[in-house]
Amino acid sequence: MNLVLNSIASVERETGIGKDTLRVWEKRYGFPIPARNARGERLYPAAQIEQLILVKRLLDKGIRPGKVVGLDCAALENMLVDEAVVVTASEPHIAVLFELIKVGYPA
């Protein structure tokens, strides 16, 4: 089995999370957990990149890193769904707009 690993620069481009932030999280939270090549450079598997993309989405919604960094994809996806429900429930006018969009109501 040939596992594809990505450089830290590639992870930064794909996730929008800076290299320095990734290094700090690795020390502070124990995630991500990169492999290392012969030169000691960090290499990240695709599964961790997927997790980091979900983490970034939650950070963009105002969730603090300590609450989400290191959670598995299922937990992160649940948080994203829960966050969407909270926004919809707390802002009824947005819920109405979502419903109009779902049914294809012309603006």
mmCIF file of N, CA and C in Angstrom:
data_model
loop_
_atom_site.group_PDB
_atom_site.id
_atom_site.type_symbol
_atom_site.label_atom_id
_atom_site.label_comp_id
_atom_site.label_asym_id
_atom_site.label_seq_id
_atom_site.Cartn_x
_atom_site.Cartn_y
_atom_site.Cartn_z
ATOM 1 N N MET A 1 0.839 -1.173 0.000
ATOM 2 C CA MET A 1 0.000 0.000 0.000
ATOM 3 C C MET A 1 0.886 1.239 0.000
ATOM 4 N N ASN A 2 0.635 2.157 -0.915
ATOM 5 C CA ASN A 2 1.424 3.371 -1.046
ATOM 6 C C ASN A 2 0.630 4.553 -0.507
ATOM 7 N N LEU A 3 1.027 5.052 0.661
ATOM 8 C CA LEU A 3 0.335 6.151 1.314
ATOM 9 C C LEU A 3 0.894 7.473 0.798
ATOM 10 N N VAL A 4 0.023 8.346 0.299
ATOM 11 C CA VAL A 4 0.447 9.653 -0.191
ATOM 12 C C VAL A 4 0.529 10.607 0.989
ATOM 13 N N LEU A 5 1.670 11.249 1.119
ATOM 14 C CA LEU A 5 1.881 12.213 2.194
ATOM 15 C C LEU A 5 2.133 13.588 1.586
ATOM 16 N N ASN A 6 1.679 14.614 2.274
ATOM 17 C CA ASN A 6 1.762 15.983 1.766
ATOM 18 C C ASN A 6 2.668 16.835 2.644
ATOM 19 N N SER A 7 3.393 17.738 2.009
ATOM 20 C CA SER A 7 4.274 18.645 2.741
ATOM 21 C C SER A 7 3.458 19.655 3.536
ATOM 22 N N ILE A 8 4.106 20.305 4.477
ATOM 23 C CA ILE A 8 3.428 21.310 5.285
ATOM 24 C C ILE A 8 2.972 22.486 4.412
ATOM 25 N N ALA A 9 3.742 22.811 3.379
ATOM 26 C CA ALA A 9 3.341 23.891 2.463
ATOM 27 C C ALA A 9 2.065 23.517 1.725
ATOM 28 N N SER A 10 1.969 22.267 1.314
ATOM 29 C CA SER A 10 0.767 21.782 0.635
ATOM 30 C C SER A 10 -0.440 21.826 1.568
ATOM 31 N N VAL A 11 -0.237 21.425 2.819
ATOM 32 C CA VAL A 11 -1.325 21.443 3.806
ATOM 33 C C VAL A 11 -1.785 22.882 4.037
ATOM 34 N N GLU A 12 -0.848 23.799 4.125
ATOM 35 C CA GLU A 12 -1.189 25.211 4.311
ATOM 36 C C GLU A 12 -2.052 25.714 3.150
ATOM 37 N N ARG A 13 -1.669 25.371 1.928
ATOM 38 C CA ARG A 13 -2.440 25.793 0.746
ATOM 39 C C ARG A 13 -3.838 25.182 0.738
ATOM 40 N N GLU A 14 -3.930 23.900 1.064
ATOM 41 C CA GLU A 14 -5.219 23.198 0.996
ATOM 42 C C GLU A 14 -6.181 23.581 2.112
ATOM 43 N N THR A 15 -5.640 23.912 3.285
ATOM 44 C CA THR A 15 -6.506 24.161 4.437
ATOM 45 C C THR A 15 -6.677 25.634 4.783
ATOM 46 N N GLY A 16 -5.718 26.444 4.399
ATOM 47 C CA GLY A 16 -5.749 27.844 4.806
ATOM 48 C C GLY A 16 -5.217 28.052 6.219
ATOM 49 N N ILE A 17 -4.660 27.010 6.804
ATOM 50 C CA ILE A 17 -4.073 27.097 8.145
ATOM 51 C C ILE A 17 -2.566 27.258 7.975
ATOM 52 N N GLY A 18 -2.014 28.285 8.588
ATOM 53 C CA GLY A 18 -0.594 28.592 8.438
ATOM 54 C C GLY A 18 0.332 27.516 8.982
ATOM 55 N N LYS A 19 1.529 27.469 8.409
ATOM 56 C CA LYS A 19 2.534 26.490 8.837
ATOM 57 C C LYS A 19 2.859 26.632 10.317
ATOM 58 N N ASP A 20 3.037 27.873 10.752
ATOM 59 C CA ASP A 20 3.370 28.097 12.167
ATOM 60 C C ASP A 20 2.252 27.608 13.078
ATOM 61 N N THR A 21 1.017 27.838 12.667
ATOM 62 C CA THR A 21 -0.131 27.374 13.452
ATOM 63 C C THR A 21 -0.144 25.855 13.532
ATOM 64 N N LEU A 22 0.114 25.188 12.419
ATOM 65 C CA LEU A 22 0.158 23.721 12.413
ATOM 66 C C LEU A 22 1.217 23.207 13.386
ATOM 67 N N ARG A 23 2.378 23.853 13.396
ATOM 68 C CA ARG A 23 3.455 23.436 14.306
ATOM 69 C C ARG A 23 3.058 23.648 15.772
ATOM 70 N N VAL A 24 2.428 24.794 16.050
ATOM 71 C CA VAL A 24 1.997 25.081 17.428
ATOM 72 C C VAL A 24 0.957 24.065 17.879
ATOM 73 N N TRP A 25 -0.026 23.778 17.013
ATOM 74 C CA TRP A 25 -1.061 22.800 17.367
ATOM 75 C C TRP A 25 -0.447 21.435 17.633
ATOM 76 N N GLU A 26 0.551 21.068 16.837
ATOM 77 C CA GLU A 26 1.218 19.778 17.022
ATOM 78 C C GLU A 26 1.788 19.683 18.441
ATOM 79 N N LYS A 27 2.409 20.762 18.909
ATOM 80 C CA LYS A 27 2.977 20.774 20.263
ATOM 81 C C LYS A 27 1.899 20.895 21.334
ATOM 82 N N ARG A 28 0.967 21.819 21.126
ATOM 83 C CA ARG A 28 -0.024 22.134 22.162
ATOM 84 C C ARG A 28 -1.101 21.070 22.299
ATOM 85 N N TYR A 29 -1.637 20.597 21.166
ATOM 86 C CA TYR A 29 -2.791 19.696 21.182
ATOM 87 C C TYR A 29 -2.461 18.261 20.772
ATOM 88 N N GLY A 30 -1.239 18.035 20.277
ATOM 89 C CA GLY A 30 -0.883 16.696 19.823
ATOM 90 C C GLY A 30 -1.515 16.325 18.492
ATOM 91 N N PHE A 31 -1.980 17.319 17.761
ATOM 92 C CA PHE A 31 -2.559 17.119 16.433
ATOM 93 C C PHE A 31 -2.313 18.376 15.622
ATOM 94 N N PRO A 32 -1.987 18.234 14.360
ATOM 95 C CA PRO A 32 -1.844 17.004 13.585
ATOM 96 C C PRO A 32 -0.584 16.225 13.988
ATOM 97 N N ILE A 33 -0.528 14.997 13.481
ATOM 98 C CA ILE A 33 0.596 14.116 13.791
ATOM 99 C C ILE A 33 1.299 13.768 12.477
ATOM 100 N N PRO A 34 2.241 14.602 12.062
ATOM 101 C CA PRO A 34 2.905 14.336 10.789
ATOM 102 C C PRO A 34 3.949 13.229 10.901
ATOM 103 N N ALA A 35 4.166 12.570 9.774
ATOM 104 C CA ALA A 35 5.315 11.677 9.657
ATOM 105 C C ALA A 35 6.504 12.578 9.317
ATOM 106 N N ARG A 36 7.674 12.032 9.277
ATOM 107 C CA ARG A 36 8.866 12.809 8.903
ATOM 108 C C ARG A 36 9.621 12.057 7.814
ATOM 109 N N ASN A 37 10.162 12.815 6.861
ATOM 110 C CA ASN A 37 10.996 12.184 5.844
ATOM 111 C C ASN A 37 12.440 12.134 6.349
ATOM 112 N N ALA A 38 13.356 11.680 5.506
ATOM 113 C CA ALA A 38 14.755 11.522 5.910
ATOM 114 C C ALA A 38 15.390 12.846 6.324
ATOM 115 N N ARG A 39 14.895 13.947 5.793
ATOM 116 C CA ARG A 39 15.423 15.274 6.141
ATOM 117 C C ARG A 39 14.718 15.887 7.355
ATOM 118 N N GLY A 40 13.755 15.159 7.931
ATOM 119 C CA GLY A 40 13.040 15.656 9.100
ATOM 120 C C GLY A 40 11.860 16.552 8.776
ATOM 121 N N GLU A 41 11.518 16.671 7.503
ATOM 122 C CA GLU A 41 10.391 17.518 7.096
ATOM 123 C C GLU A 41 9.074 16.825 7.411
ATOM 124 N N ARG A 42 8.107 17.616 7.832
ATOM 125 C CA ARG A 42 6.789 17.086 8.181
ATOM 126 C C ARG A 42 6.032 16.661 6.920
ATOM 127 N N LEU A 43 5.364 15.502 7.024
ATOM 128 C CA LEU A 43 4.545 14.981 5.932
ATOM 129 C C LEU A 43 3.211 14.531 6.508
ATOM 130 N N TYR A 44 2.125 14.977 5.888
ATOM 131 C CA TYR A 44 0.784 14.761 6.428
ATOM 132 C C TYR A 44 -0.045 13.860 5.515
ATOM 133 N N PRO A 45 -0.730 12.861 6.093
ATOM 134 C CA PRO A 45 -1.624 12.010 5.297
ATOM 135 C C PRO A 45 -2.916 12.760 4.956
ATOM 136 N N ALA A 46 -3.577 12.302 3.904
ATOM 137 C CA ALA A 46 -4.811 12.939 3.424
ATOM 138 C C ALA A 46 -5.892 12.996 4.503
ATOM 139 N N ALA A 47 -5.984 11.968 5.332
ATOM 140 C CA ALA A 47 -7.022 11.941 6.373
ATOM 141 C C ALA A 47 -6.863 13.113 7.342
ATOM 142 N N GLN A 48 -5.629 13.455 7.684
ATOM 143 C CA GLN A 48 -5.414 14.590 8.583
ATOM 144 C C GLN A 48 -5.743 15.910 7.892
ATOM 145 N N ILE A 49 -5.496 15.983 6.596
ATOM 146 C CA ILE A 49 -5.846 17.199 5.852
ATOM 147 C C ILE A 49 -7.360 17.380 5.855
ATOM 148 N N GLU A 50 -8.101 16.288 5.676
ATOM 149 C CA GLU A 50 -9.570 16.368 5.733
ATOM 150 C C GLU A 50 -10.023 16.889 7.095
ATOM 151 N N GLN A 51 -9.414 16.370 8.164
ATOM 152 C CA GLN A 51 -9.756 16.846 9.513
ATOM 153 C C GLN A 51 -9.447 18.328 9.653
ATOM 154 N N LEU A 52 -8.303 18.741 9.154
ATOM 155 C CA LEU A 52 -7.897 20.141 9.271
ATOM 156 C C LEU A 52 -8.826 21.071 8.495
ATOM 157 N N ILE A 53 -9.329 20.621 7.365
ATOM 158 C CA ILE A 53 -10.287 21.431 6.601
ATOM 159 C C ILE A 53 -11.556 21.637 7.426
ATOM 160 N N LEU A 54 -12.025 20.589 8.077
ATOM 161 C CA LEU A 54 -13.207 20.711 8.941
ATOM 162 C C LEU A 54 -12.920 21.627 10.131
ATOM 163 N N VAL A 55 -11.734 21.489 10.718
ATOM 164 C CA VAL A 55 -11.339 22.362 11.827
ATOM 165 C C VAL A 55 -11.376 23.816 11.369
ATOM 166 N N LYS A 56 -10.823 24.085 10.204
ATOM 167 C CA LYS A 56 -10.789 25.462 9.679
ATOM 168 C C LYS A 56 -12.194 26.019 9.499
ATOM 169 N N ARG A 57 -13.103 25.203 9.012
ATOM 170 C CA ARG A 57 -14.493 25.657 8.850
ATOM 171 C C ARG A 57 -15.092 26.057 10.193
ATOM 172 N N LEU A 58 -14.815 25.286 11.226
ATOM 173 C CA LEU A 58 -15.330 25.607 12.560
ATOM 174 C C LEU A 58 -14.651 26.853 13.133
ATOM 175 N N LEU A 59 -13.359 26.987 12.903
ATOM 176 C CA LEU A 59 -12.659 28.188 13.359
ATOM 177 C C LEU A 59 -13.240 29.427 12.690
ATOM 178 N N ASP A 60 -13.565 29.300 11.416
ATOM 179 C CA ASP A 60 -14.159 30.420 10.683
ATOM 180 C C ASP A 60 -15.525 30.803 11.241
ATOM 181 N N LYS A 61 -16.157 29.878 11.949
ATOM 182 C CA LYS A 61 -17.457 30.147 12.581
ATOM 183 C C LYS A 61 -17.290 30.671 14.007
ATOM 184 N N GLY A 62 -16.044 30.831 14.444
ATOM 185 C CA GLY A 62 -15.797 31.399 15.760
ATOM 186 C C GLY A 62 -15.525 30.408 16.871
ATOM 187 N N ILE A 63 -15.447 29.125 16.542
ATOM 188 C CA ILE A 63 -15.136 28.111 17.554
ATOM 189 C C ILE A 63 -13.638 28.188 17.868
ATOM 190 N N ARG A 64 -13.286 28.030 19.129
ATOM 191 C CA ARG A 64 -11.887 28.126 19.542
ATOM 192 C C ARG A 64 -11.122 26.848 19.202
ATOM 193 N N PRO A 65 -9.842 26.971 18.836
ATOM 194 C CA PRO A 65 -9.045 25.795 18.473
ATOM 195 C C PRO A 65 -9.043 24.701 19.535
ATOM 196 N N GLY A 66 -8.971 25.069 20.794
ATOM 197 C CA GLY A 66 -8.933 24.081 21.864
ATOM 198 C C GLY A 66 -10.159 23.189 21.920
ATOM 199 N N LYS A 67 -11.259 23.641 21.340
ATOM 200 C CA LYS A 67 -12.501 22.864 21.330
ATOM 201 C C LYS A 67 -12.556 21.872 20.170
ATOM 202 N N VAL A 68 -11.751 22.090 19.113
ATOM 203 C CA VAL A 68 -11.919 21.277 17.910
ATOM 204 C C VAL A 68 -10.660 20.573 17.409
ATOM 205 N N VAL A 69 -9.489 21.129 17.685
ATOM 206 C CA VAL A 69 -8.262 20.529 17.160
ATOM 207 C C VAL A 69 -8.088 19.145 17.763
ATOM 208 N N GLY A 70 -7.948 18.151 16.903
ATOM 209 C CA GLY A 70 -7.744 16.777 17.344
ATOM 210 C C GLY A 70 -8.995 15.921 17.369
ATOM 211 N N LEU A 71 -10.169 16.550 17.229
ATOM 212 C CA LEU A 71 -11.397 15.746 17.156
ATOM 213 C C LEU A 71 -11.426 14.982 15.840
ATOM 214 N N ASP A 72 -12.077 13.812 15.832
ATOM 215 C CA ASP A 72 -12.170 13.047 14.589
ATOM 216 C C ASP A 72 -13.180 13.704 13.638
ATOM 217 N N CYS A 73 -13.151 13.257 12.388
ATOM 218 C CA CYS A 73 -14.002 13.862 11.352
ATOM 219 C C CYS A 73 -15.481 13.794 11.705
ATOM 220 N N ALA A 74 -15.928 12.686 12.272
ATOM 221 C CA ALA A 74 -17.347 12.548 12.615
ATOM 222 C C ALA A 74 -17.760 13.600 13.641
ATOM 223 N N ALA A 75 -16.939 13.793 14.662
ATOM 224 C CA ALA A 75 -17.251 14.796 15.692
ATOM 225 C C ALA A 75 -17.239 16.201 15.103
ATOM 226 N N LEU A 76 -16.283 16.471 14.226
ATOM 227 C CA LEU A 76 -16.205 17.792 13.593
ATOM 228 C C LEU A 76 -17.421 18.047 12.709
ATOM 229 N N GLU A 77 -17.817 17.028 11.942
ATOM 230 C CA GLU A 77 -19.001 17.172 11.086
ATOM 231 C C GLU A 77 -20.254 17.396 11.922
ATOM 232 N N ASN A 78 -20.369 16.690 13.046
ATOM 233 C CA ASN A 78 -21.513 16.900 13.944
ATOM 234 C C ASN A 78 -21.530 18.323 14.480
ATOM 235 N N MET A 79 -20.364 18.841 14.817
ATOM 236 C CA MET A 79 -20.293 20.219 15.308
ATOM 237 C C MET A 79 -20.719 21.202 14.227
ATOM 238 N N LEU A 80 -20.336 20.930 12.984
ATOM 239 C CA LEU A 80 -20.742 21.811 11.885
ATOM 240 C C LEU A 80 -22.252 21.794 11.709
ATOM 241 N N VAL A 81 -22.862 20.615 11.804
ATOM 242 C CA VAL A 81 -24.320 20.504 11.694
ATOM 243 C C VAL A 81 -24.977 21.218 12.864
ATOM 244 N N ASP A 82 -24.485 20.972 14.073
ATOM 245 C CA ASP A 82 -25.041 21.622 15.263
ATOM 246 C C ASP A 82 -24.928 23.133 15.160
ATOM 247 N N GLU A 83 -23.811 23.622 14.663
ATOM 248 C CA GLU A 83 -23.598 25.066 14.516
ATOM 249 C C GLU A 83 -24.599 25.653 13.527
ATOM 250 N N ALA A 84 -24.864 24.941 12.431
ATOM 251 C CA ALA A 84 -25.838 25.414 11.438
ATOM 252 C C ALA A 84 -27.229 25.461 12.042
ATOM 253 N N VAL A 85 -27.568 24.473 12.847
ATOM 254 C CA VAL A 85 -28.886 24.435 13.489
ATOM 255 C C VAL A 85 -29.025 25.595 14.460
ATOM 256 N N VAL A 86 -27.979 25.879 15.223
ATOM 257 C CA VAL A 86 -28.024 26.983 16.187
ATOM 258 C C VAL A 86 -28.238 28.304 15.470
ATOM 259 N N VAL A 87 -27.511 28.531 14.390
ATOM 260 C CA VAL A 87 -27.666 29.786 13.645
ATOM 261 C C VAL A 87 -29.071 29.893 13.090
ATOM 262 N N THR A 88 -29.564 28.823 12.503
ATOM 263 C CA THR A 88 -30.903 28.840 11.921
ATOM 264 C C THR A 88 -31.956 29.077 12.995
ATOM 265 N N ALA A 89 -31.826 28.412 14.127
ATOM 266 C CA ALA A 89 -32.822 28.545 15.184
ATOM 267 C C ALA A 89 -32.772 29.920 15.842
ATOM 268 N N SER A 90 -31.586 30.492 15.954
ATOM 269 C CA SER A 90 -31.466 31.773 16.641
ATOM 270 C C SER A 90 -31.797 32.955 15.739
ATOM 271 N N GLU A 91 -31.845 32.731 14.455
ATOM 272 C CA GLU A 91 -32.138 33.811 13.518
ATOM 273 C C GLU A 91 -33.251 33.356 12.578
ATOM 274 N N PRO A 92 -34.511 33.500 13.005
ATOM 275 C CA PRO A 92 -35.643 32.981 12.238
ATOM 276 C C PRO A 92 -35.709 33.501 10.804
ATOM 277 N N HIS A 93 -35.333 34.742 10.581
ATOM 278 C CA HIS A 93 -35.383 35.273 9.217
ATOM 279 C C HIS A 93 -34.434 34.521 8.290
ATOM 280 N N ILE A 94 -33.315 34.035 8.825
ATOM 281 C CA ILE A 94 -32.398 33.236 8.019
ATOM 282 C C ILE A 94 -33.023 31.883 7.717
ATOM 283 N N ALA A 95 -33.714 31.296 8.677
ATOM 284 C CA ALA A 95 -34.389 30.017 8.453
ATOM 285 C C ALA A 95 -35.402 30.144 7.324
ATOM 286 N N VAL A 96 -36.139 31.249 7.293
ATOM 287 C CA VAL A 96 -37.118 31.475 6.224
ATOM 288 C C VAL A 96 -36.404 31.569 4.881
ATOM 289 N N LEU A 97 -35.303 32.281 4.828
ATOM 290 C CA LEU A 97 -34.544 32.392 3.576
ATOM 291 C C LEU A 97 -34.029 31.033 3.114
ATOM 292 N N PHE A 98 -33.531 30.217 4.056
ATOM 293 C CA PHE A 98 -33.077 28.875 3.697
ATOM 294 C C PHE A 98 -34.217 28.059 3.091
ATOM 295 N N GLU A 99 -35.376 28.142 3.679
ATOM 296 C CA GLU A 99 -36.535 27.405 3.162
ATOM 297 C C GLU A 99 -36.900 27.882 1.758
ATOM 298 N N LEU A 100 -36.863 29.181 1.531
ATOM 299 C CA LEU A 100 -37.167 29.720 0.201
ATOM 300 C C LEU A 100 -36.148 29.240 -0.826
ATOM 301 N N ILE A 101 -34.912 29.198 -0.433
ATOM 302 C CA ILE A 101 -33.871 28.708 -1.338
ATOM 303 C C ILE A 101 -34.104 27.241 -1.661
ATOM 304 N N LYS A 102 -34.441 26.433 -0.632
ATOM 305 C CA LYS A 102 -34.684 24.997 -0.841
ATOM 306 C C LYS A 102 -35.791 24.747 -1.851
ATOM 307 N N VAL A 103 -36.863 25.529 -1.781
ATOM 308 C CA VAL A 103 -38.000 25.293 -2.682
ATOM 309 C C VAL A 103 -37.846 26.032 -4.004
ATOM 310 N N GLY A 104 -36.759 26.790 -4.146
ATOM 311 C CA GLY A 104 -36.508 27.462 -5.415
ATOM 312 C C GLY A 104 -37.358 28.695 -5.640
ATOM 313 N N TYR A 105 -37.717 29.385 -4.579
ATOM 314 C CA TYR A 105 -38.526 30.598 -4.689
ATOM 315 C C TYR A 105 -37.704 31.689 -5.373
ATOM 316 N N PRO A 106 -38.257 32.307 -6.432
ATOM 317 C CA PRO A 106 -37.501 33.363 -7.114
ATOM 318 C C PRO A 106 -37.382 34.606 -6.228
ATOM 319 N N ALA A 107 -36.233 35.212 -6.257
ATOM 320 C CA ALA A 107 -35.991 36.402 -5.427
ATOM 321 C C ALA A 107 -36.646 37.632 -6.019
#
